[in-house]
mmCIF file of C-alpha atoms in Angstrom:
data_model
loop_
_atom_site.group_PDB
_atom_site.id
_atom_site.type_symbol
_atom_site.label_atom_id
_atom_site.label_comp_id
_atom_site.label_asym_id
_atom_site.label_seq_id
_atom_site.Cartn_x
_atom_site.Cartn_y
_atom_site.Cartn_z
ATOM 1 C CA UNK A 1 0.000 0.000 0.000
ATOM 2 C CA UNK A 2 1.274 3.566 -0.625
ATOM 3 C CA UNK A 3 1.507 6.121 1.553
ATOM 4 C CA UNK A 4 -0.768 9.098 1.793
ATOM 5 C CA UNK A 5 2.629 11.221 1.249
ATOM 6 C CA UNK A 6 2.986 9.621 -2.005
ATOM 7 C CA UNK A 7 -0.988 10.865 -3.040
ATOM 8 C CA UNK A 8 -2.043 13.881 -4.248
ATOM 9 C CA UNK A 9 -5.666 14.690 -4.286
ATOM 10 C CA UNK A 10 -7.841 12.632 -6.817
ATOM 11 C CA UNK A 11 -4.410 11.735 -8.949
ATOM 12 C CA UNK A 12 -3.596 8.638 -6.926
ATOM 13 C CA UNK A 13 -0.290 7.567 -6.242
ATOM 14 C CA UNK A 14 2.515 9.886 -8.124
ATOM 15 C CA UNK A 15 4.937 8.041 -10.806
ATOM 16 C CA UNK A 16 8.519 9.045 -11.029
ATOM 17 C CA UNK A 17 8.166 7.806 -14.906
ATOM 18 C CA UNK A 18 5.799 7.094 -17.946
ATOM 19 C CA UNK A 19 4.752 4.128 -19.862
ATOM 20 C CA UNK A 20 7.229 3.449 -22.862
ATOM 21 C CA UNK A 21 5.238 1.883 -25.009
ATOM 22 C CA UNK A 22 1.927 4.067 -24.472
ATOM 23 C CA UNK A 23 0.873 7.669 -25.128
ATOM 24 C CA UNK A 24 0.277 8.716 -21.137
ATOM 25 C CA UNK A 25 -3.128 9.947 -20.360
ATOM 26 C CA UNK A 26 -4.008 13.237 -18.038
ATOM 27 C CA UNK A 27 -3.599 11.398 -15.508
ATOM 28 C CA UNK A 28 -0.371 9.670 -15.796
ATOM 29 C CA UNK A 29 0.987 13.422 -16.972
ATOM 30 C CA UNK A 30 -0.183 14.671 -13.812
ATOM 31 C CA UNK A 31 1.317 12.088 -11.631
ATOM 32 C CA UNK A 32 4.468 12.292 -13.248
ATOM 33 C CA UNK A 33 4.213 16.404 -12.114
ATOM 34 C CA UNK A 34 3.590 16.164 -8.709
ATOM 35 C CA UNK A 35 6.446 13.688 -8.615
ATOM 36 C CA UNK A 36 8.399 16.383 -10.079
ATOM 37 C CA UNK A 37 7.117 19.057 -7.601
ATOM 38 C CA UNK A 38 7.392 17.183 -4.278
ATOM 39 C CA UNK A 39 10.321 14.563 -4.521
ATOM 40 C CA UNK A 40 12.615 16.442 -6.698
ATOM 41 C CA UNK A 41 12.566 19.806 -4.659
ATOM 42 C CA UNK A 42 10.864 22.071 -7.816
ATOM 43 C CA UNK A 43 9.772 24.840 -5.607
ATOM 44 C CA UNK A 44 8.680 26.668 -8.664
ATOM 45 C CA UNK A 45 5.287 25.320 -10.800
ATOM 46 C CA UNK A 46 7.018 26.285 -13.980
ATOM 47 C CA UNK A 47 9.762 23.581 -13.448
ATOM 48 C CA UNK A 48 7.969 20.860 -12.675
ATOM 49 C CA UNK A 49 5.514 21.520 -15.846
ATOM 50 C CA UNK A 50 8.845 21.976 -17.862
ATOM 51 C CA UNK A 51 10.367 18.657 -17.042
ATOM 52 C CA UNK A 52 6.557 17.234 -17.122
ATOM 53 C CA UNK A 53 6.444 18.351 -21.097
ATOM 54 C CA UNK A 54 9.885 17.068 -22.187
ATOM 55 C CA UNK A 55 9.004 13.753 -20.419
ATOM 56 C CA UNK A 56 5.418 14.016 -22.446
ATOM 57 C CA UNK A 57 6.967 15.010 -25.776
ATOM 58 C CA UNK A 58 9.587 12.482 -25.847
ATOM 59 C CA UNK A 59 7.193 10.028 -26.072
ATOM 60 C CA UNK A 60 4.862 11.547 -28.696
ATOM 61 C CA UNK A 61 7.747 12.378 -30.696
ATOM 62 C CA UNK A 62 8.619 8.297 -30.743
ATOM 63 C CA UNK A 63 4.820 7.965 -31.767
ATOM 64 C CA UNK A 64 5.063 10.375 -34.162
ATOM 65 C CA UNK A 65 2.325 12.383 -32.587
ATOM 66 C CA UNK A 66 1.903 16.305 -34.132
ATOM 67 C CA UNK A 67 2.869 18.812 -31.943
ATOM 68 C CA UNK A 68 3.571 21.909 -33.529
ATOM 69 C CA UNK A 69 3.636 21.269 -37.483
ATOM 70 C CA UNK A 70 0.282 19.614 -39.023
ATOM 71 C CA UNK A 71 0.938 16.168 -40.168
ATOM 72 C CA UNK A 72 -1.998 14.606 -42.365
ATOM 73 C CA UNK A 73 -0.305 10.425 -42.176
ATOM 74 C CA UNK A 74 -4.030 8.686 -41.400
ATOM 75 C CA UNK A 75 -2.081 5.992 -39.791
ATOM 76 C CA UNK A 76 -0.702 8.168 -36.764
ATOM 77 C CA UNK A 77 -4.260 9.780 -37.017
ATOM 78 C CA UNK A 78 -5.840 6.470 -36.443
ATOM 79 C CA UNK A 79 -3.291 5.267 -33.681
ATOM 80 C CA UNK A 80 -3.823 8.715 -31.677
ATOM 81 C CA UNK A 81 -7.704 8.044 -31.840
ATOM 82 C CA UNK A 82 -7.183 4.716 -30.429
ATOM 83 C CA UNK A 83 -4.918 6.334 -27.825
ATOM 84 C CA UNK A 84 -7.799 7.771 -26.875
ATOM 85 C CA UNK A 85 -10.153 5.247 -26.783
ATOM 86 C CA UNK A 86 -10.818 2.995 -23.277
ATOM 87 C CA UNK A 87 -7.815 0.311 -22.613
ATOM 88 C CA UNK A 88 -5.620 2.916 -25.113
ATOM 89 C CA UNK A 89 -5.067 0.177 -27.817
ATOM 90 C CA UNK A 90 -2.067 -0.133 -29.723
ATOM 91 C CA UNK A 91 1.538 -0.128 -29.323
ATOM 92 C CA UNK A 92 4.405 2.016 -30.278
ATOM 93 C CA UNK A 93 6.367 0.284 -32.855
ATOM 94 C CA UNK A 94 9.918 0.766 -34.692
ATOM 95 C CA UNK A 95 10.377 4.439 -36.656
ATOM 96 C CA UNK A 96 8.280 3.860 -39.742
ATOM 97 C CA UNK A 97 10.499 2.809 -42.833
ATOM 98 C CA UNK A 98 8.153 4.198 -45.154
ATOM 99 C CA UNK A 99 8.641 8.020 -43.614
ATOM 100 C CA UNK A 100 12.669 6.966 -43.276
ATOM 101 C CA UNK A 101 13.082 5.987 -47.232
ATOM 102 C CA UNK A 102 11.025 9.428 -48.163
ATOM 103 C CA UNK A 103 12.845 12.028 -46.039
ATOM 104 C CA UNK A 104 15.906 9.975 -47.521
ATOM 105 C CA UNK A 105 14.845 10.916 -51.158
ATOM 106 C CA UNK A 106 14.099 14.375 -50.134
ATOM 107 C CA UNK A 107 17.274 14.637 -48.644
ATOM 108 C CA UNK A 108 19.339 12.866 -52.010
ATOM 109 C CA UNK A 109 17.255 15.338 -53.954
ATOM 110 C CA UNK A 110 18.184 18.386 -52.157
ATOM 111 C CA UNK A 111 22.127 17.477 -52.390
ATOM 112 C CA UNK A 112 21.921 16.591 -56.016
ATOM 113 C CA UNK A 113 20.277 19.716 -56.834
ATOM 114 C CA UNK A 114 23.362 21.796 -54.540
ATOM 115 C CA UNK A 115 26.223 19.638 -56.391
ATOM 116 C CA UNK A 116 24.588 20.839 -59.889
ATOM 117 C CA UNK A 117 24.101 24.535 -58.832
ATOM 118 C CA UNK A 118 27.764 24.557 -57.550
ATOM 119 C CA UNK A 119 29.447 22.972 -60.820
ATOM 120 C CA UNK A 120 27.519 25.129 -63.325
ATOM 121 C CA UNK A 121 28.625 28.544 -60.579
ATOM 122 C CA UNK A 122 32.447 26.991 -60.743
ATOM 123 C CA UNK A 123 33.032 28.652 -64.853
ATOM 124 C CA UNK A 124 32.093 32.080 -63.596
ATOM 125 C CA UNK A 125 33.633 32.391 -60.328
ATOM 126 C CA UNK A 126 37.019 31.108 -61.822
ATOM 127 C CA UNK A 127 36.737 34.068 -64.058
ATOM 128 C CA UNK A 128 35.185 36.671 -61.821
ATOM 129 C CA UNK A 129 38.581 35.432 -59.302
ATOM 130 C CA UNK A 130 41.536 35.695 -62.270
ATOM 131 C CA UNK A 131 39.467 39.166 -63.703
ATOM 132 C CA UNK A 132 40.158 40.340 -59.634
ATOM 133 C CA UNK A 133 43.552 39.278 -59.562
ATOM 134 C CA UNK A 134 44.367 40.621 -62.599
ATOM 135 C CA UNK A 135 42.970 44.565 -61.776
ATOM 136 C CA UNK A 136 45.220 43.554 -58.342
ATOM 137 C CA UNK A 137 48.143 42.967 -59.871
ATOM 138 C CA UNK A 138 47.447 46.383 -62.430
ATOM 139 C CA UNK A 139 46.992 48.442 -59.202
ATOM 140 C CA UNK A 140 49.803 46.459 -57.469
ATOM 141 C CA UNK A 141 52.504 47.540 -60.120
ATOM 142 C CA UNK A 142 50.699 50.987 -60.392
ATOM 143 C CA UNK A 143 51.657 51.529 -56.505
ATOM 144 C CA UNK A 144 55.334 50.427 -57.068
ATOM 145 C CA UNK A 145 55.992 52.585 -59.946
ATOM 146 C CA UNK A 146 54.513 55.556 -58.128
ATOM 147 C CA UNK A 147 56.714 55.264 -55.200
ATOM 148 C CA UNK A 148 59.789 54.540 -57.330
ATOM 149 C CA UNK A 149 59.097 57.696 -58.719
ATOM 150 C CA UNK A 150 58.352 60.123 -55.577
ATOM 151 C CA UNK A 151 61.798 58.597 -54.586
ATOM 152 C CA UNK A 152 63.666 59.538 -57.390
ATOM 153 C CA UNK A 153 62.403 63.046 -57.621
ATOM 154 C CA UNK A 154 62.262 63.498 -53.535
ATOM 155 C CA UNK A 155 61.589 67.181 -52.325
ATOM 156 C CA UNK A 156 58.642 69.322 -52.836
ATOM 157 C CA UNK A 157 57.207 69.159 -56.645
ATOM 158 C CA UNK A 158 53.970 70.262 -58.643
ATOM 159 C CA UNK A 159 54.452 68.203 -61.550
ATOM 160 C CA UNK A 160 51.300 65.716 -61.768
ATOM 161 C CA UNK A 161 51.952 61.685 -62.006
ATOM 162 C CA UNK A 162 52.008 60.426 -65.530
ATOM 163 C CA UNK A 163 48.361 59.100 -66.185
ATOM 164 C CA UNK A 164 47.996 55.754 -66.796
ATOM 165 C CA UNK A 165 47.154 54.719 -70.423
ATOM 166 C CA UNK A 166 43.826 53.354 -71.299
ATOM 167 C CA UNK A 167 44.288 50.293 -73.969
ATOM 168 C CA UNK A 168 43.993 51.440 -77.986
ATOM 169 C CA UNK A 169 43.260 48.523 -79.432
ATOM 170 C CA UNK A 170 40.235 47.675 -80.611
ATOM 171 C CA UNK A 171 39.687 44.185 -80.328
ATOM 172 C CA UNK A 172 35.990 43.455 -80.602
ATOM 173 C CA UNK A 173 35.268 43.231 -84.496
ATOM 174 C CA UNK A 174 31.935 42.663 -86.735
ATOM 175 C CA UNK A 175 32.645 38.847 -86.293
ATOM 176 C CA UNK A 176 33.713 39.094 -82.621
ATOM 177 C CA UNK A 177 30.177 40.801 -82.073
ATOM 178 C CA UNK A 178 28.348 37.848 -83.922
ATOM 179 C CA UNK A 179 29.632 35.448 -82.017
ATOM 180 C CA UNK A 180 29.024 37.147 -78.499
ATOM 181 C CA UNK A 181 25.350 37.262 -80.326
ATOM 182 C CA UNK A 182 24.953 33.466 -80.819
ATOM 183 C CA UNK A 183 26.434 32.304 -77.357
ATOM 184 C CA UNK A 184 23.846 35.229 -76.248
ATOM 185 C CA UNK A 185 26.570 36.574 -73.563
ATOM 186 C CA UNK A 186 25.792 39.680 -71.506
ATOM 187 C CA UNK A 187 28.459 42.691 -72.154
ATOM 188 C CA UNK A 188 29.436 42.311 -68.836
ATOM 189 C CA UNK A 189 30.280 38.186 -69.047
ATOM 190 C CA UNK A 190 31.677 38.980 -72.486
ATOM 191 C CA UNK A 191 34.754 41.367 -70.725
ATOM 192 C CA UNK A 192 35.458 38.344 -68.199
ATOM 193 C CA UNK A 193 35.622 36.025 -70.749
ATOM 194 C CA UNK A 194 37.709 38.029 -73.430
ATOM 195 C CA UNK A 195 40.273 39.243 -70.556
ATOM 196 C CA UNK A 196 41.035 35.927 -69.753
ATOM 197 C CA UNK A 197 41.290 34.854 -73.038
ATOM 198 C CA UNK A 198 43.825 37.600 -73.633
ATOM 199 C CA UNK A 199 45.941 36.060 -70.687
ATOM 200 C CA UNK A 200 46.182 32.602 -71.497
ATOM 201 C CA UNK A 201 47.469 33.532 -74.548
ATOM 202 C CA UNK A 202 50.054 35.386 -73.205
ATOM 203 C CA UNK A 203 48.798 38.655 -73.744
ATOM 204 C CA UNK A 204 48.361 42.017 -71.826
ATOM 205 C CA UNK A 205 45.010 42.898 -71.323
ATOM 206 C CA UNK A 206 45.731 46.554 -70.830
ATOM 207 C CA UNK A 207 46.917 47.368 -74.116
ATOM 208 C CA UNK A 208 43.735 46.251 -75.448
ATOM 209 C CA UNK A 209 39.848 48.602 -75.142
ATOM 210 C CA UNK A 210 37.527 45.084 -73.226
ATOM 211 C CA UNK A 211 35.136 46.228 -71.005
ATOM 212 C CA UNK A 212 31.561 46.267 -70.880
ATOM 213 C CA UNK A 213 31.369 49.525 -72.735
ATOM 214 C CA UNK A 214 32.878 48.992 -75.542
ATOM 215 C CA UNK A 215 31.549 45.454 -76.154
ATOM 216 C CA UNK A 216 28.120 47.086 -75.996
ATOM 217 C CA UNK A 217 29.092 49.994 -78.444
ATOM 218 C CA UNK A 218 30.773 47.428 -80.789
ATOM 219 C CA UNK A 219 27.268 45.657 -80.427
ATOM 220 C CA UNK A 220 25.006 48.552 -81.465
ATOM 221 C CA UNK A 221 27.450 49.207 -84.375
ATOM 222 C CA UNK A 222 27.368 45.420 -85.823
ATOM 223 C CA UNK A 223 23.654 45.640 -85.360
ATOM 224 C CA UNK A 224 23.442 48.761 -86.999
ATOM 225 C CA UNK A 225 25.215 47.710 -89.853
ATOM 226 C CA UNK A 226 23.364 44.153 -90.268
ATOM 227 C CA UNK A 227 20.146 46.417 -90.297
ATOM 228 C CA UNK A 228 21.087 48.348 -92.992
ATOM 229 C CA UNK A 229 22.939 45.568 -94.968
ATOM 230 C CA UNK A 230 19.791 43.706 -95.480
ATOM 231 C CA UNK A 231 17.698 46.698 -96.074
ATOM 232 C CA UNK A 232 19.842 47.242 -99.126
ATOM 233 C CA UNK A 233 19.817 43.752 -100.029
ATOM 234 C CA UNK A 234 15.985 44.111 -99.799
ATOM 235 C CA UNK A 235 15.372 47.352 -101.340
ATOM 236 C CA UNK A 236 18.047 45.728 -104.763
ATOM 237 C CA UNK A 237 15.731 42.531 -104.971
ATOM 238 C CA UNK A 238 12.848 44.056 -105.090
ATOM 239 C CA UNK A 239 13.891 46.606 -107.867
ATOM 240 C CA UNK A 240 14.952 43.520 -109.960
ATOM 241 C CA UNK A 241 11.534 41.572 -108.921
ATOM 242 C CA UNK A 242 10.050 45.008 -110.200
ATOM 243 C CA UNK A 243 12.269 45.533 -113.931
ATOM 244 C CA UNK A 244 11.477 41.416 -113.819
ATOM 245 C CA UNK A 245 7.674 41.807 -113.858
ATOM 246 C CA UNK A 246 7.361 44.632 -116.174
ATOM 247 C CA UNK A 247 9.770 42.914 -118.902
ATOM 248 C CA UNK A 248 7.535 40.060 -118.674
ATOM 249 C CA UNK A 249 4.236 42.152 -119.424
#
């Protein structure tokens, strides 16, 4: 027989734990906190409830129970109905293989989907990182030559710094521009790709005019002169479709 010091009210006798294998009822919750509050020296209500609700959501997270999110699984629907019920039927079985081999495929999914993103991003930040070493290296050997030169010429001065040059060479032709057209490349992606270009072949790409304004004036140009190509080609064959019909009549 138990002791009325181990009773509380209408809850019966208190229980320092809760069924493994079944989802506890009020009661059984409410054993399991005054066990909490009296044997384990909670002097605070908040405590007792805390340690009360892991104990409680352990267990309904084995059973697969919804707690915060909304599941819609009719089998854990059914087994917390019949959790319910009188005599609490059913048992808590192993972690359901079904659930296991889709949060698997979710999960193969997800990582496929990051190793494809991150090869098709490894072309452009190879040449966004060689376009930013080479405008280091241009500012690098800028700052040495500048210093050389306040040594040489030490004491006070007024003569300005030589300017740096800007490239003269025109490198982005009529057939340049068509092909930028075809592989539909932004100006911008264009300049990356050309400068490095220029260095693997050996190449400075400072003596030559690539950036993204130029490309796109070089564009408008081509276009320009594409447009009016074929609206002299157009305006010729339909003069000799003209001279062609009237010889005919």
């Amino acid at each position: 027989m138990s002791s009325k010091s181990e009773e509380s009210g209408t809850v019966g006798q208190m229980a320092p734990n809760l069924s493994a294998t079944k989802l506890p009822s009020i009661k059984e919750m409410l054993q399991l906190f005054f066990f909490y509050h009296k044997n384990e020296n909670n002097k605070f209500t908040r405590d007792s409830a805390t340690l009360t609700a892991c104990n409680v959501l352990a267990i309904w997270e084995k059973a697969g129970v919804p707690t915060r999110l909304k599941k819609h699984v009719e089998e854990d629907r059914q087994f917390l109905l019949a959790q319910h019920e009188q005599g609490r039927r059913g048992l808590i079985g192993a972690v359901d293989k079904a659930t296991l081999i889709k949060e698997a495929k979710v999960q193969k999914k997800q990582e496929r989907l990051k190793r494809i993103r991150e090869r098709e991003s490894e072309p452009i930040n190879s040449l966004k990182t060689q376009l930013l070493l080479s405008s280091s290296t241009t500012t690098s050997t800028d700052s040495d030559t500048s210093i050389s030169y306040e040594i040489v010429t030490a004491g006070p001065s007024t003569a300005k710094p030589p300017a740096r040059k800007r490239g003269q060479v025109e490198l982005v032709d009529s057939h340049l521009a068509s092909s930028l057209d075809a592989t539909k490349l932004s100006d911008r992606k264009a300049a990356i790709v050309i400068t490095s270009t220029l260095k693997s072949a050996g190449s400075d790409p400072m003596k030559f005019t690539v950036n993204r304004s130029s490309i796109r004036r070089q564009h408008q140009k081509h276009r320009k002169e594409i447009a009016e190509s074929l609206k002299r080609e157009f305006k010729t064959r339909r003069s000799f479709s003209y001279f062609g019909v009237r010889a005919r009549n």
